[in-house]
Every structure is written in structure tokens, then in C-alpha cells.
Coordinates of C-alpha atoms and ligand atoms in Angstrom, one line a residue:
X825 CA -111.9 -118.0 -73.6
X826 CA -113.5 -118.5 -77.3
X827 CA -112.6 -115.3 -78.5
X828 CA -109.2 -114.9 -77.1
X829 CA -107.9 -119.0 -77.6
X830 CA -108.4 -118.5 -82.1
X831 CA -105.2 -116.7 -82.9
X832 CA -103.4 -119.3 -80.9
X833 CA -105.0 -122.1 -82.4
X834 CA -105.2 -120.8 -85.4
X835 CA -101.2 -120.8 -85.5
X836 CA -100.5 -124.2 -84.1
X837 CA -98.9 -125.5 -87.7
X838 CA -98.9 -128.7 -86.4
X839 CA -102.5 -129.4 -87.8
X840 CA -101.7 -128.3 -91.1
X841 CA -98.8 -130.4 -91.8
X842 CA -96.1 -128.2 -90.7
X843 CA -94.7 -126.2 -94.1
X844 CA -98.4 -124.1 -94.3
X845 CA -97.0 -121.8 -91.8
X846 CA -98.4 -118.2 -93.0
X847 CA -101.7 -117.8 -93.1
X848 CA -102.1 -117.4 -96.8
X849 CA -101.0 -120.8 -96.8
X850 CA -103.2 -122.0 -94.0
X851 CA -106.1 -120.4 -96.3
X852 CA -105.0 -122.1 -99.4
X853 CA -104.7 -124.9 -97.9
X854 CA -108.3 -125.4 -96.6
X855 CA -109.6 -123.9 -99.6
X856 CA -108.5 -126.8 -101.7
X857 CA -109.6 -128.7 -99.0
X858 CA -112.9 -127.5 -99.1
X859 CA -112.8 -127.3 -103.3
X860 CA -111.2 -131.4 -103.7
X861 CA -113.7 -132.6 -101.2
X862 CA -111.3 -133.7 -98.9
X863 CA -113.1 -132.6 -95.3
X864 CA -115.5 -135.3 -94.1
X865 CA -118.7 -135.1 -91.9
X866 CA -118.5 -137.3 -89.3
X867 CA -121.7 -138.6 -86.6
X868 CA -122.1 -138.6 -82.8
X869 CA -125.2 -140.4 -81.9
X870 CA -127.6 -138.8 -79.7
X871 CA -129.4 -141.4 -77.2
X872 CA -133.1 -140.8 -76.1
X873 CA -132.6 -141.6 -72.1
X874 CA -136.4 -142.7 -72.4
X875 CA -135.9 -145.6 -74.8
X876 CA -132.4 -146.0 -74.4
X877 CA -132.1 -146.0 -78.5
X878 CA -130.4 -143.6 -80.6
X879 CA -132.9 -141.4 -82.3
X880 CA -129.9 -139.3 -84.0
X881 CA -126.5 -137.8 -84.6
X882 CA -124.8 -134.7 -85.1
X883 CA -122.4 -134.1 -87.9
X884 CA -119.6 -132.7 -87.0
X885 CA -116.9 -131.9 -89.6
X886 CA -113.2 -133.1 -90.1
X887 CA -110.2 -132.2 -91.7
X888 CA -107.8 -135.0 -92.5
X889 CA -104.0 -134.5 -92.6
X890 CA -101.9 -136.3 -94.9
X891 CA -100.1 -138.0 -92.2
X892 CA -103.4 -139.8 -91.0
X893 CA -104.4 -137.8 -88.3
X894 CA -107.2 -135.5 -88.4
X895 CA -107.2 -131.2 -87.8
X896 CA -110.6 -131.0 -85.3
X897 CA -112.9 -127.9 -86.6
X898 CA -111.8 -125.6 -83.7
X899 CA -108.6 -125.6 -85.5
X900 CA -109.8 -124.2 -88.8
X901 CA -113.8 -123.2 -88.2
X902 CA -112.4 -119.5 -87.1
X903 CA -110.6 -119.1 -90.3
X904 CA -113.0 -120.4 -92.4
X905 CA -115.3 -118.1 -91.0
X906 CA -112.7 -115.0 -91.8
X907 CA -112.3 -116.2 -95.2
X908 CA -115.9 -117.2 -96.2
X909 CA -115.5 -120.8 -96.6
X910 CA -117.4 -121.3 -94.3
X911 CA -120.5 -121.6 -96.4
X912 CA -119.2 -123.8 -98.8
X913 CA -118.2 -126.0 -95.7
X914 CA -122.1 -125.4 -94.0
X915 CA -123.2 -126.7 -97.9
X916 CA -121.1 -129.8 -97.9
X917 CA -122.5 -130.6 -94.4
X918 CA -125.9 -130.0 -95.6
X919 CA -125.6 -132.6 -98.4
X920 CA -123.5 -134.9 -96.9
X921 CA -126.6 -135.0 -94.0
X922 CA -129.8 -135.1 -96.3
X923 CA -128.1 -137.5 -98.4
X924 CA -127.5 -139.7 -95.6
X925 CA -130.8 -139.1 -93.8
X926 CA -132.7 -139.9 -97.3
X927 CA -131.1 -143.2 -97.6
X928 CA -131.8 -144.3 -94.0
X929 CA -134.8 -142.6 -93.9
X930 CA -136.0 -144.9 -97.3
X931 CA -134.5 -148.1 -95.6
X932 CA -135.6 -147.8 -91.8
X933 CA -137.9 -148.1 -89.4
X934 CA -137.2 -146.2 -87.0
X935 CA -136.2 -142.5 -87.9
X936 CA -133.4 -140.6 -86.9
X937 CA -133.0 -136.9 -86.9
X938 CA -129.7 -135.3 -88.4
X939 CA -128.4 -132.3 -86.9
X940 CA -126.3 -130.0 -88.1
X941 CA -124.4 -126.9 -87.3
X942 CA -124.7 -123.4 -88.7
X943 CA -122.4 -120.6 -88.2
X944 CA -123.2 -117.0 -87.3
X945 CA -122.3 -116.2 -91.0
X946 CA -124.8 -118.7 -92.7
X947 CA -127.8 -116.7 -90.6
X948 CA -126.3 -113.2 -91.9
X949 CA -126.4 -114.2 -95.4
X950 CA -129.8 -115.2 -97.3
X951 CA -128.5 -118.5 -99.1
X952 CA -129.6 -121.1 -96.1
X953 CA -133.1 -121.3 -96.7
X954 CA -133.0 -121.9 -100.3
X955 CA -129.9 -124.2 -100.0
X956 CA -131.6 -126.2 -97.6
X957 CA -135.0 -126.2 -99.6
X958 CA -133.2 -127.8 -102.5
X959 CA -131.6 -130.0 -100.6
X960 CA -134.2 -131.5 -98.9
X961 CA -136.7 -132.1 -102.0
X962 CA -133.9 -133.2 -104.2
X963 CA -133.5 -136.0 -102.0
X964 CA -136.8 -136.3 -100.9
X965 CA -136.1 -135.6 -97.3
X966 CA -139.1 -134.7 -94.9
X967 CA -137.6 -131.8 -93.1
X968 CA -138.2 -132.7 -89.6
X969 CA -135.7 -135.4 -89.5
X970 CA -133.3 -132.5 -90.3
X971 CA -132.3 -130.1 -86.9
X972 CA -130.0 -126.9 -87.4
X973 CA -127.7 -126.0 -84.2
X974 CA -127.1 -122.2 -83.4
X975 CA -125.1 -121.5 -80.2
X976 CA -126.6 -119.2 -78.3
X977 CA -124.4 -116.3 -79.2
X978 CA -125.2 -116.2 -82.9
X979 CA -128.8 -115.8 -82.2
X980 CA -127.8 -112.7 -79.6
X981 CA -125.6 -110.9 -82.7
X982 CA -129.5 -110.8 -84.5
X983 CA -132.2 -111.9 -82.7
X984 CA -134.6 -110.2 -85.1
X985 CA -133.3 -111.6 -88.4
X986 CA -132.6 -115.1 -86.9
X987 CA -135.8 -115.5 -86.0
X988 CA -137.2 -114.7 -89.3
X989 CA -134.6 -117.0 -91.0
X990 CA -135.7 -119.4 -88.1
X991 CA -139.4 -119.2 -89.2
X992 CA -138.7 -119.6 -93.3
X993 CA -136.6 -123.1 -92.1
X994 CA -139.7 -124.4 -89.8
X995 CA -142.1 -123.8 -92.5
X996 CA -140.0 -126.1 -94.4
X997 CA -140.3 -128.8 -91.5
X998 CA -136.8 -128.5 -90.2
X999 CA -136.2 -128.6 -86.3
X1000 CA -134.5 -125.7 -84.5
X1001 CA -131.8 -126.3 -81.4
X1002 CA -130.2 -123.9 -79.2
X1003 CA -126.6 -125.2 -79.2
X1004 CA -124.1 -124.7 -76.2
X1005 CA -127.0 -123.5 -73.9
X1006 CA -126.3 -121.5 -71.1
X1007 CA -122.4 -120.3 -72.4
X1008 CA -123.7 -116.9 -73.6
X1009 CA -124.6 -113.5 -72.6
X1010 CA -127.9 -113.6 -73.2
X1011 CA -131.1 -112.3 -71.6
X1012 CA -133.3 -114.8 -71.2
X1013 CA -136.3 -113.2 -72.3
X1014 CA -135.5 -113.8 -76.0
X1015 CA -136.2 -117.6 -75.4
X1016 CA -139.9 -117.8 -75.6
X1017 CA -139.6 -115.5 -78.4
X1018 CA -137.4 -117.8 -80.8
X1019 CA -139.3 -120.7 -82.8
X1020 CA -137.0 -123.6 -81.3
X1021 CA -137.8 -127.5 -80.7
X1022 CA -134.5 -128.2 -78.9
X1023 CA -131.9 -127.0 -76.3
X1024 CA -128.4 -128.2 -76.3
X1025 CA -127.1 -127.8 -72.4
X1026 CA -123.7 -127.0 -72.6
X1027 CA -120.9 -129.3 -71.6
X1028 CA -120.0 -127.2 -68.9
X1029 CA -122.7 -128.0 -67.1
X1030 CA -123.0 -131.3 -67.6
X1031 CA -119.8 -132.4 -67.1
X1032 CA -119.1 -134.2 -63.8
X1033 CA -122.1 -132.3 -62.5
X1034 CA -123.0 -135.7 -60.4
X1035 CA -120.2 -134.8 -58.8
X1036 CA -120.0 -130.7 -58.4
X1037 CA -123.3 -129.6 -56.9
X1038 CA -122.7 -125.8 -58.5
X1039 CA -122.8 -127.3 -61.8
X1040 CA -125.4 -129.9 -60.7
X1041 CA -128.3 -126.9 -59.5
X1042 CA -127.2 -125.0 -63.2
X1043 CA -127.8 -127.8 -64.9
X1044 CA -131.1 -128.9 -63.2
X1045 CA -132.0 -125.3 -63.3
X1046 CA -131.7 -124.9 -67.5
X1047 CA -133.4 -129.0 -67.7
X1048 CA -136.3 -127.3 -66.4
X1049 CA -136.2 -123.8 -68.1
X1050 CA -136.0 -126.0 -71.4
X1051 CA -138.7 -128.6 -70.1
X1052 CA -141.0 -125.1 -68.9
X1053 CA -140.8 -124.2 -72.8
X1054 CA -141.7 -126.9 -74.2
X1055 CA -138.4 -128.1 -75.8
X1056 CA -136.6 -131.4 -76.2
X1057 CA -133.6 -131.4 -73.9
X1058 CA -130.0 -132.9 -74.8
X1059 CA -127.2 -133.0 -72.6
X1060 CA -124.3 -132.9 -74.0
X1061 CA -120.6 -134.0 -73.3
X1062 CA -122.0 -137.4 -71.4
X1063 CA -118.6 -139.1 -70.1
X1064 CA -120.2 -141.1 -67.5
X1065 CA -122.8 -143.3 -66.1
X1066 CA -123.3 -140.7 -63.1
X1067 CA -123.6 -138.1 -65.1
X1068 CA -126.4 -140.3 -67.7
X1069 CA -128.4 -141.2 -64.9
X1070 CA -128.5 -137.3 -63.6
X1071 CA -129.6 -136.4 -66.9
X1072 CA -132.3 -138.8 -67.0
X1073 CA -133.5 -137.8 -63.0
X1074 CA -133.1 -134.0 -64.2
X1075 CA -136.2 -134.6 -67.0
X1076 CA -133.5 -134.6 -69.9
X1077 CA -135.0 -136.3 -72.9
X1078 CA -131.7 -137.1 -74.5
X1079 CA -127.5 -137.4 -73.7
X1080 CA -124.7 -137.1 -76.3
X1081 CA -121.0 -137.7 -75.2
X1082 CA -118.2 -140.2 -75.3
X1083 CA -120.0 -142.7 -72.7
X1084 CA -122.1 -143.1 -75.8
X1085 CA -119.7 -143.2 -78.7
X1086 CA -117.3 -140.1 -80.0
X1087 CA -118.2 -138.8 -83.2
X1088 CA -117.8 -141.5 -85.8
X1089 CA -116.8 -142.2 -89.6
X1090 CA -120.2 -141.9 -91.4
X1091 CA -120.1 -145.5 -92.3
X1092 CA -119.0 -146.8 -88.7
X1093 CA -122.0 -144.6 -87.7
X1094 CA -124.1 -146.6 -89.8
X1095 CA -122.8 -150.0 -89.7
X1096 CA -122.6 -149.8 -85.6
X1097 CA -125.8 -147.9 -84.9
X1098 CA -128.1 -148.6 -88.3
X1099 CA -127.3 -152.0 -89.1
X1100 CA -125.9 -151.0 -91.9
X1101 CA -123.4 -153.1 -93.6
X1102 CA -120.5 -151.1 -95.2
X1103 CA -120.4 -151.3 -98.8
Ligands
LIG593 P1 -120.4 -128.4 -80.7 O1 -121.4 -128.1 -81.8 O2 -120.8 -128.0 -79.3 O3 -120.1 -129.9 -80.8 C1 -119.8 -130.8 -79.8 C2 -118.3 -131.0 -79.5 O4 -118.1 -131.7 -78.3 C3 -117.6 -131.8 -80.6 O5 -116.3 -131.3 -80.8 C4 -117.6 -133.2 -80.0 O6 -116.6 -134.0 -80.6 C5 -117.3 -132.8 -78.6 N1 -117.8 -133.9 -77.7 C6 -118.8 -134.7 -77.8 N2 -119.0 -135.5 -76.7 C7 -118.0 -135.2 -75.8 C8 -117.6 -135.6 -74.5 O7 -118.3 -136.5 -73.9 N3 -116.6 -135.0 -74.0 C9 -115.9 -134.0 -74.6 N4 -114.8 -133.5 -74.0 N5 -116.2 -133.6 -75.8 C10 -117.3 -134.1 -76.4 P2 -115.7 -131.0 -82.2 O8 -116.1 -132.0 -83.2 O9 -114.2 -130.8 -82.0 O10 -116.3 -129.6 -82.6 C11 -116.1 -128.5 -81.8 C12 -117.0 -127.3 -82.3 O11 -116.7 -127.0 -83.7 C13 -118.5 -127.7 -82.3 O12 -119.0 -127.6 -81.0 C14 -119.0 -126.7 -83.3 O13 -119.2 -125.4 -82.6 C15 -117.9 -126.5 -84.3 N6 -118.2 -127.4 -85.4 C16 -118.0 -128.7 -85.6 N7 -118.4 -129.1 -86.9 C17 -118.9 -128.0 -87.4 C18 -119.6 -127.7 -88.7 O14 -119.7 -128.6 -89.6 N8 -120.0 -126.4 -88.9 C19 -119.8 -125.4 -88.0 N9 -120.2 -124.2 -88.3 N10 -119.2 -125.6 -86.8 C20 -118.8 -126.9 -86.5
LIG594 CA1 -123.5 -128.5 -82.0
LIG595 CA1 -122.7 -127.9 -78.3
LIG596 CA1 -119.6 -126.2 -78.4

């Protein structure tokens, strides 16, 4: 499980090079990290299954070792959680994002919407709303092509005070989506209750769910819920064609996964997906 699985992979040294072996070391060694603006943010697209077109990405962040290869965020999320970085880390991804989405945004014609996620710790705290207030007028940003993921379980630790953070970030235009849908222990009757525009069905549902009829009736079953409320659908962790086209029968709007692309270099992103040639 999540909870169980950090220790371990917090201690495979492997990711960090081999000599940051205590975690003082681990910590300083993100911490610079973090302060030299070495992590990156890096893109999955997300395809409408109406239009067949990508209508956005999520940016998910990326730690690269010296030796070329690249530390994945489950490896170093936890700790930057237990060490506060990870609002300096949410920050950087908010920047990185709006700077990007400006720039498009100013030079296409069709829009895309950037998402981004936010850790348990970034709802507790009172420095989102403001951060991402800024962020958006400084670069002139209209806030809808902005979404904020929050797995399920962080809304469960405060439903009360994530709503009202929830309501501060829509009045600012910014979209709302349930990430990791259906992996929590949550009561269901919190769902109407939340201000969200999107659900993020879980992986585990998704996966290979042509194929596994238990997964298949969950999945349809949560399409539906999110469809019922009004919400844009996403499946996530698309590998295959059986799987897209279950999606699309299921009422999904939209499929993210490696069928699709992996998550990308910002400028790959852009060059593959925008047009964009790299500068
Ligand atoms: P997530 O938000 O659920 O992100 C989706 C994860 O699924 C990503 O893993 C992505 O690379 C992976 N994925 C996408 N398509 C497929 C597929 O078809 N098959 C499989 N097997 N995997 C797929 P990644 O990038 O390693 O991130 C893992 C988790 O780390 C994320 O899960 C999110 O919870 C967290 N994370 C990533 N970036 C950030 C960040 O900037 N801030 C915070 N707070 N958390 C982040
Ligand atoms: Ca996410
Ligand atoms: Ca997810
Ligand atoms: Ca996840």
C-alpha cells in the first residue's frame, strides 16, 4: 500500500546517486534541488475521446540525477512533504504551468487546460489562493485553463476547509478535479457537496478493464456517478486501444495514459502536440 511502500522507497539510494544515503542527506540533497531549480515539470497530454484532440496536459514533476536518469516523484514527494518543500515544489509547478499556459494561450487557437497537482499540505496551509492569484494575473492567465488535482484522500483529511479553499480558487476561474477517484475511503455523500469540474478515475480501474469485467462494472459504475454530477470524466492510465474505446463507450469525455504519449519534456510537449518549434 501508499502508506506502508514510503519508507522503502524513500531509502532506495539508488535515485539519489548512491553517497546521499542518510536522510539528512537525502533532504539536503532535494533542498538544493528545489533552491538551484534543478527539478523540471514535465506534460502528459490528456485527449478529448470526442474530438480525438488534446485539449490538455498534466504536469507532473521530475528530479534529474546527475548520471542522466531521472528520480520519479514517488521517490521524493513523501519527503518533501515531511520536510516542507513541498510548497516550494507546488510553487515552481504553478509557475512553470501559467507561464507555459500564457504563452500558448497568447499564440493558439485552440486552448488547452493545465493541470496541476496539489498536495494535502498546500490545502492545510493559506498560501495557495494568493500564490495562484498572482500567478495567474502576472501572466495574464484566464484561470479556467488552469485545473488543480486533489486525490480523494486529501479532501477526506478536511472536507470543510477544502471546500472553502476550493471555492476562493473557482472564484478566481480555476477548475477543480478529483484525482485518483475511487482509491479512497471516502463516503460518497461528500461529492455533491465539493465545488469540482472534473473526476480523475483511478488507474486501477481502468487498467485492462476491457479485459477484467470486475474492474470493467467499477469503472462504468464511477463514468456514470461522475457523468450523474455533472463533471468532466478522464480516465487515466490508458495503455490500450481496448481500454480507449471502453472509455469512450462508458461516456468518458477524456483518456490520459502511455497509448497516448508518457509524460513529456515541456518542449517535446509543445513541439509534438502545439506545433511548436523548439527554440
Ligand atoms: P498522479 O497524479 O495520479 O499522476 C499520474 C501518474 O501515472 C504519473 O506518474 C504518470 O506518469 C503515470 N501514468 C500516466 N499514464 C500511465 C499509464 O498509461 N500507465 C502507467 N502505468 N502509469 C501512467 P508519476 O509522474 O510517477 O507521478 C506519480 C504521482 O506523484 C502522481 O500521481 C502524483 O500523485 C505525484 N506527483 C507527481 N508530480 C507531482 C507534483 O508536481 N506535485 C505533487 N504534489 N505530486 C506530484
Ligand atoms: Ca494527478
Ligand atoms: Ca491520478
Ligand atoms: Ca496517482
Amino acid at each position: 500500500g501508499k502508506r506502508t511502500g514510503r519508507r522503502n522507497t524513500v531509502t532506495t539510494v539508488s535515485a539519489y546517486g548512491g553517497n546521499a544515503r542518510e536522510p539528512l542527506e537525502r533532504e539536503g540533497a532535494l533542498r538544493k534541488a528545489v533552491r538551484q531549480g534543478a527539478l523540471e515539470a514535465w506534460l502528459q497530454p490528456v485527449v478529448s475521446l470526442a474530438s480525438g484532440q488534446v485539449t490538455g496536459a498534466e504536469a507532473l514533476v521530475r528530479w534529474p540525477r546527475t548520471d542522466g536518469g531521472i528520480t520519479p516523484p514517488g521517490e521524493f514527494i513523501p519527503l518533501a512533504e515531511a520536510t516542507g518543500l513541498i510548497g516550494d515544489i507546488t510553487a515552481f509547478m504553478l509557475e512553470r504551468v501559467t507561464d507555459w499556459g500564457a504563452r500558448w494561450h497568447r499564440r493558439r487557437h485552440a486552448p488547452i487546460t493545465l493541470g496541476v497537482n496539489l498536495s494535502g499540505l498546500d490545502l492545510q496551509g493559506d498560501g495557495v489562493v494568493p500564490l495562484v492569484r498572482r500567478l495567474l494575473a502576472e501572466h495574464r492567465l484566464p484561470g479556467q485553463f488552469l485545473m488543480l488535482e486533489i486525490t480523494e484522500s486529501r479532501f477526506m483529511q478536511d472536507p470543510h476547509g477544502a471546500r472553502d479553499m476550493l471555492e476562493e480558487l473557482r472564484a478566481l476561474g480555476v477548475r477543480i478535479a478529483i484525482d485518483d477517484f475511487g482509491t479512497g475511503y471516502s463516503s460518497l455523500s461528500y461529492l455533491h457537496r465539493l465545488p469540482l469540474d472534473c473526476l480523475k478515475i483511478d488507474r486501477s480501474f481502468v487498467h485492462q478493464a476491457s479485459r477484467v469485467s470486475g474492474r470493467r462494472t467499477l469503472f462504468g459504475a464511477i463514468a456514470s456517478l461522475g457523468r450523474g454530477l455533472g463533471l468532466t470524466t478522464v480516465a487515466e492510465g490508458v495503455e490500450n486501444l481496448a481500454d480507449a474505446r471502453l472509455a469512450r463507450d462508458l461516456g468518458c469525455d477524456a483518456l490520459q495514459g502511455y497509448l497516448v504519449s508518457p509524460p513529456l519534456p515541456a518542449a517535446t510537449f509543445a513541439e509534438r502536440y502545439l506545433g511548436d518549434t523548439p527554440v
